[in-house]
Short mmCIF file of C-alpha atoms in Angstrom, two decimals:
data_model
loop_
_atom_site.label_atom_id
_atom_site.label_comp_id
_atom_site.label_asym_id
_atom_site.label_seq_id
_atom_site.Cartn_x
_atom_site.Cartn_y
_atom_site.Cartn_z
CA MET A 80 23.51 -13.25 -0.25
CA VAL A 81 22.89 -9.82 1.23
CA LEU A 82 22.48 -9.91 4.99
CA ALA A 83 19.32 -8.57 6.60
CA ARG A 84 19.53 -5.02 7.88
CA GLY A 85 18.63 -5.79 11.50
CA HIS A 86 15.20 -6.40 12.94
CA ALA A 87 12.11 -4.63 11.73
CA ARG A 88 10.72 -1.89 13.91
CA THR A 89 7.22 -3.08 14.65
CA THR A 90 5.97 -0.69 17.29
CA PRO A 91 2.28 0.24 16.98
CA VAL A 92 1.58 3.14 14.67
CA ARG A 93 -1.07 4.82 16.79
CA SER A 94 -1.54 5.61 20.44
CA PRO A 95 -4.32 7.32 22.41
CA ALA A 96 -2.14 10.42 22.83
CA GLN A 97 -1.97 11.04 19.09
CA PRO A 98 -4.21 13.71 17.49
CA SER A 99 -7.58 12.95 15.97
CA HIS A 100 -8.13 11.92 12.37
CA ARG A 101 -9.28 15.39 11.34
CA GLN A 102 -6.41 17.14 13.11
CA ARG A 103 -3.76 15.23 11.20
CA GLY A 104 -5.43 15.14 7.80
CA VAL A 105 -6.32 11.46 7.68
CA PRO A 106 -8.58 10.53 4.75
CA MET A 107 -11.92 10.20 6.51
CA PRO A 108 -15.01 8.83 4.79
CA ASP A 109 -16.30 11.42 2.30
CA GLN A 110 -12.77 12.30 1.17
CA THR A 111 -11.15 11.18 -2.07
CA ILE A 112 -8.65 8.44 -2.82
CA GLY A 113 -6.97 8.51 -6.22
CA PHE A 114 -5.97 5.25 -7.89
CA ILE A 115 -3.27 5.11 -10.53
CA GLY A 116 -3.62 1.55 -11.68
CA ALA A 117 -7.03 -0.13 -11.50
CA GLY A 118 -6.08 -3.76 -12.03
CA ASN A 119 -6.41 -6.58 -9.51
CA ILE A 120 -5.10 -4.68 -6.46
CA GLY A 121 -6.34 -1.20 -7.37
CA SER A 122 -9.87 -2.32 -8.17
CA GLN A 123 -10.21 -4.34 -4.97
CA LEU A 124 -8.92 -1.49 -2.82
CA ALA A 125 -11.35 0.83 -4.60
CA ARG A 126 -14.19 -1.52 -3.68
CA LEU A 127 -13.11 -1.40 -0.03
CA ALA A 128 -12.74 2.39 -0.16
CA VAL A 129 -16.25 2.90 -1.53
CA ARG A 130 -17.61 0.39 0.97
CA THR A 131 -16.20 2.50 3.80
CA GLY A 132 -17.55 5.80 2.45
CA HIS A 133 -14.66 7.23 0.46
CA ASP A 134 -14.90 8.73 -2.99
CA VAL A 135 -12.50 7.21 -5.53
CA VAL A 136 -11.01 8.49 -8.77
CA LEU A 137 -9.69 5.67 -10.94
CA ALA A 138 -7.11 5.78 -13.70
CA ASN A 139 -5.19 3.23 -15.72
CA SER A 140 -2.83 3.18 -18.68
CA ARG A 141 -5.60 2.52 -21.23
CA GLY A 142 -7.84 5.51 -20.61
CA PRO A 143 -11.01 6.34 -18.63
CA GLU A 144 -13.31 4.75 -21.18
CA THR A 145 -11.96 1.29 -20.24
CA LEU A 146 -13.13 1.74 -16.64
CA VAL A 147 -16.82 2.24 -17.38
CA ASP A 148 -17.91 -1.15 -16.02
CA LEU A 149 -15.90 -0.83 -12.81
CA VAL A 150 -17.21 2.67 -12.16
CA ALA A 151 -20.78 1.50 -12.78
CA GLU A 152 -20.27 -1.29 -10.25
CA LEU A 153 -18.82 1.08 -7.64
CA GLY A 154 -21.61 3.63 -8.03
CA HIS A 155 -21.81 7.36 -7.51
CA HIS A 156 -18.77 7.48 -5.22
CA ALA A 157 -16.50 6.56 -8.15
CA ARG A 158 -15.42 8.16 -11.38
CA ALA A 159 -12.89 7.37 -14.09
CA ALA A 160 -10.17 9.83 -15.02
CA THR A 161 -6.71 10.24 -16.47
CA ARG A 162 -3.64 9.57 -14.35
CA SER A 163 -3.06 13.28 -13.90
CA GLU A 164 -6.66 13.82 -12.81
CA ALA A 165 -6.50 10.96 -10.30
CA ALA A 166 -3.24 12.32 -8.89
CA ALA A 167 -4.67 15.82 -8.55
CA ALA A 168 -7.97 14.69 -7.02
CA GLY A 169 -6.69 12.27 -4.41
CA ASP A 170 -6.21 13.25 -0.78
CA VAL A 171 -4.24 9.99 -0.77
CA VAL A 172 -3.09 8.36 -4.01
CA VAL A 173 -2.68 4.60 -4.41
CA VAL A 174 -0.13 3.59 -7.03
CA SER A 175 -0.57 0.05 -8.36
CA THR A 176 1.61 0.00 -11.46
CA PRO A 177 4.52 -2.23 -12.51
CA LEU A 178 8.05 -0.86 -12.15
CA ALA A 179 8.23 -0.24 -15.88
CA ALA A 180 5.42 2.32 -15.58
CA VAL A 181 6.96 4.37 -12.77
CA GLY A 182 8.41 6.84 -15.26
CA THR A 183 4.92 7.70 -16.51
CA LEU A 184 3.63 8.90 -13.14
CA PRO A 185 2.83 12.63 -12.79
CA VAL A 186 5.64 13.72 -10.46
CA ASP A 187 4.60 17.34 -9.99
CA LEU A 188 0.99 16.47 -9.14
CA LEU A 189 2.06 13.91 -6.53
CA ALA A 190 4.59 16.16 -4.76
CA GLY A 191 3.58 16.60 -1.12
CA LYS A 192 0.90 13.90 -1.29
CA VAL A 193 0.75 10.61 0.58
CA VAL A 194 1.35 7.89 -2.02
CA VAL A 195 0.57 4.27 -1.17
CA ASP A 196 2.84 1.92 -3.12
CA THR A 197 1.31 -1.56 -3.56
CA ASN A 198 3.91 -2.81 -6.03
CA ASN A 199 6.44 -5.64 -5.82
CA TYR A 200 9.57 -6.38 -7.83
CA TYR A 201 9.09 -9.45 -10.01
CA PRO A 202 12.14 -9.97 -12.27
CA GLN A 203 10.17 -12.31 -14.51
CA ARG A 204 7.77 -9.44 -15.24
CA ASP A 205 9.91 -6.35 -14.73
CA GLY A 206 13.24 -7.60 -16.06
CA HIS A 207 16.29 -7.61 -13.82
CA VAL A 208 17.17 -4.38 -12.04
CA ALA A 209 20.74 -4.61 -10.73
CA ALA A 210 20.22 -2.45 -7.64
CA LEU A 211 17.23 -4.55 -6.60
CA ASP A 212 18.98 -7.84 -7.30
CA GLU A 213 21.96 -6.67 -5.24
CA GLY A 214 19.78 -5.45 -2.39
CA THR A 215 21.14 -1.91 -2.39
CA THR A 216 17.65 -0.43 -2.64
CA THR A 217 14.00 -1.50 -2.79
CA SER A 218 11.25 -1.03 -5.33
CA SER A 219 9.46 1.47 -3.06
CA GLU A 220 12.65 3.48 -2.63
CA LEU A 221 13.01 3.61 -6.41
CA LEU A 222 9.46 4.94 -6.61
CA ALA A 223 10.20 7.52 -3.92
CA ASP A 224 13.37 8.59 -5.74
CA HIS A 225 11.31 9.22 -8.86
CA LEU A 226 8.39 10.92 -7.10
CA VAL A 227 10.39 13.79 -5.68
CA GLY A 228 8.48 15.38 -2.79
CA ALA A 229 5.89 12.61 -2.48
CA ARG A 230 5.42 10.87 0.87
CA VAL A 231 5.63 7.22 -0.16
CA VAL A 232 4.37 4.44 2.10
CA LYS A 233 4.50 0.78 1.08
CA ALA A 234 1.36 -1.21 1.88
CA PHE A 235 -1.06 -3.86 0.57
CA ASN A 236 1.65 -5.56 -1.51
CA HIS A 237 1.72 -8.82 0.45
CA ILE A 238 -1.95 -9.80 0.14
CA GLY A 239 -3.45 -11.54 -2.86
CA SER A 240 -5.99 -9.22 -4.47
CA ARG A 241 -8.99 -11.51 -3.96
CA PHE A 242 -8.34 -11.60 -0.22
CA LEU A 243 -8.56 -7.82 0.16
CA THR A 244 -12.34 -7.81 0.06
CA LYS A 245 -12.66 -11.34 1.45
CA ASP A 246 -10.57 -10.85 4.61
CA ALA A 247 -11.44 -7.26 5.55
CA LYS A 248 -13.09 -7.14 9.00
CA PRO A 249 -14.17 -4.46 11.49
CA ALA A 250 -11.71 -3.33 14.14
CA GLY A 251 -11.62 -5.71 17.08
CA ALA A 252 -12.77 -8.74 15.07
CA GLU A 253 -11.24 -12.05 16.12
CA ARG A 254 -8.07 -12.94 14.20
CA ARG A 255 -8.32 -9.83 12.07
CA ARG A 256 -5.79 -9.97 9.25
CA ALA A 257 -2.81 -7.61 9.45
CA VAL A 258 -1.18 -5.43 6.81
CA ALA A 259 2.44 -4.31 7.05
CA ILE A 260 3.48 -0.79 6.13
CA ALA A 261 6.86 0.90 5.69
CA GLY A 262 7.77 4.53 5.12
CA ASP A 263 10.13 7.35 6.03
CA ASP A 264 7.50 9.98 6.88
CA ALA A 265 5.93 9.32 10.29
CA ALA A 266 2.88 11.48 9.62
CA ALA A 267 2.29 9.80 6.26
CA LYS A 268 2.49 6.39 7.91
CA ARG A 269 -0.14 7.41 10.46
CA ILE A 270 -2.43 8.48 7.63
CA VAL A 271 -1.93 5.19 5.80
CA ALA A 272 -2.29 3.19 9.02
CA ASP A 273 -5.67 4.78 9.67
CA LEU A 274 -6.72 4.11 6.09
CA VAL A 275 -5.66 0.45 6.41
CA ASP A 276 -7.72 0.21 9.60
CA GLN A 277 -10.73 1.83 7.95
CA LEU A 278 -10.52 -0.63 5.07
CA GLY A 279 -10.59 -3.60 7.45
CA PHE A 280 -7.11 -4.63 8.59
CA ASP A 281 -4.81 -4.32 11.59
CA VAL A 282 -1.51 -2.52 10.99
CA VAL A 283 2.10 -3.55 11.63
CA ASP A 284 4.79 -0.91 11.17
CA ALA A 285 7.88 -2.49 9.59
CA GLY A 286 9.96 0.67 9.89
CA PRO A 287 11.44 2.91 7.19
CA LEU A 288 10.90 2.44 3.47
CA ALA A 289 14.19 0.53 3.23
CA GLU A 290 12.64 -2.22 5.37
CA GLY A 291 9.81 -2.85 2.89
CA TRP A 292 11.67 -5.90 1.59
CA ARG A 293 10.66 -7.68 4.82
CA PHE A 294 7.16 -8.26 3.44
CA GLY A 295 8.02 -8.66 -0.23
CA PRO A 296 7.91 -11.79 -2.42
CA GLY A 297 9.64 -14.81 -0.95
CA THR A 298 9.62 -13.62 2.66
CA PRO A 299 7.82 -15.40 5.54
CA GLY A 300 5.24 -12.61 5.79
CA TYR A 301 4.33 -12.57 2.10
CA ALA A 302 0.92 -13.78 0.87
CA ALA A 303 -0.14 -15.91 3.87
CA ARG A 304 -2.80 -14.72 6.31
CA PHE A 305 -1.46 -13.46 9.66
CA THR A 306 -2.70 -11.54 12.66
CA ALA A 307 -0.67 -8.51 13.77
CA GLU A 308 1.28 -10.50 16.35
CA GLU A 309 2.04 -13.26 13.86
CA LEU A 310 3.07 -10.81 11.16
CA ARG A 311 5.50 -9.02 13.50
CA GLN A 312 7.22 -12.35 14.06
CA LYS A 313 7.38 -13.08 10.34
CA LEU A 314 8.94 -9.67 9.65
CA ALA A 315 11.61 -10.37 12.25
CA GLU A 316 12.34 -13.76 10.66
CA ALA A 317 12.84 -12.35 7.16
CA LYS A 318 16.24 -12.85 5.53
CA ARG A 319 17.26 -10.58 2.73
CA ASP A 320 18.34 -12.36 -0.42
CA HIS A 321 16.65 -9.87 -2.77
CA ALA A 322 15.06 -6.44 -2.43
CA GLY A 323 11.43 -7.32 -3.09
#
């Protein structure tokens, strides 16, 4: 068993002294979120994004023509596109693809962009990856290694897709559900934290990208519904026996 790498850093992401949304480039309503992967997670996040006033550009591995029904449901704030078009259009780009598809992502178009990684490592689906099994890296770090120059933040991977639209609540709501994030770029994490808040969830910062395993499959914080305070405790309790 690989020992845990210390306690998660769960200090709040935002403070009153931080600059405004516009000053730091946060995706405000009327801006565009690109989605590479429009399956269970991607489609539900797109529904939340449109609900909160964002434009969305959706892409999958099968082509824009397969997204006609979803785009029709989402309305005029949504359009279907290729992966390259979604990457180019997004102010923030959500990647919801299995590990096996990471090599197909448009690296050059994502360089410099905030990329939200919603993926998990499932050996039964992805096959065994030695570095992940040994705990020497994480799935989000592998994505970041491939997407040279992208600002990768892990988020939305520990909530079942159907609960994304079901559990989203306005800020300040009683027992609002929390979402954990992890990333190495502080400014990118602030952008994603504000997006998470806009979409209906409190935010818990788990620390750098290497700490993303703390809310991966098999950990105390995975899948179940927690408030921010509860989720911080679950992250601290996590024991690393795989990368997640």
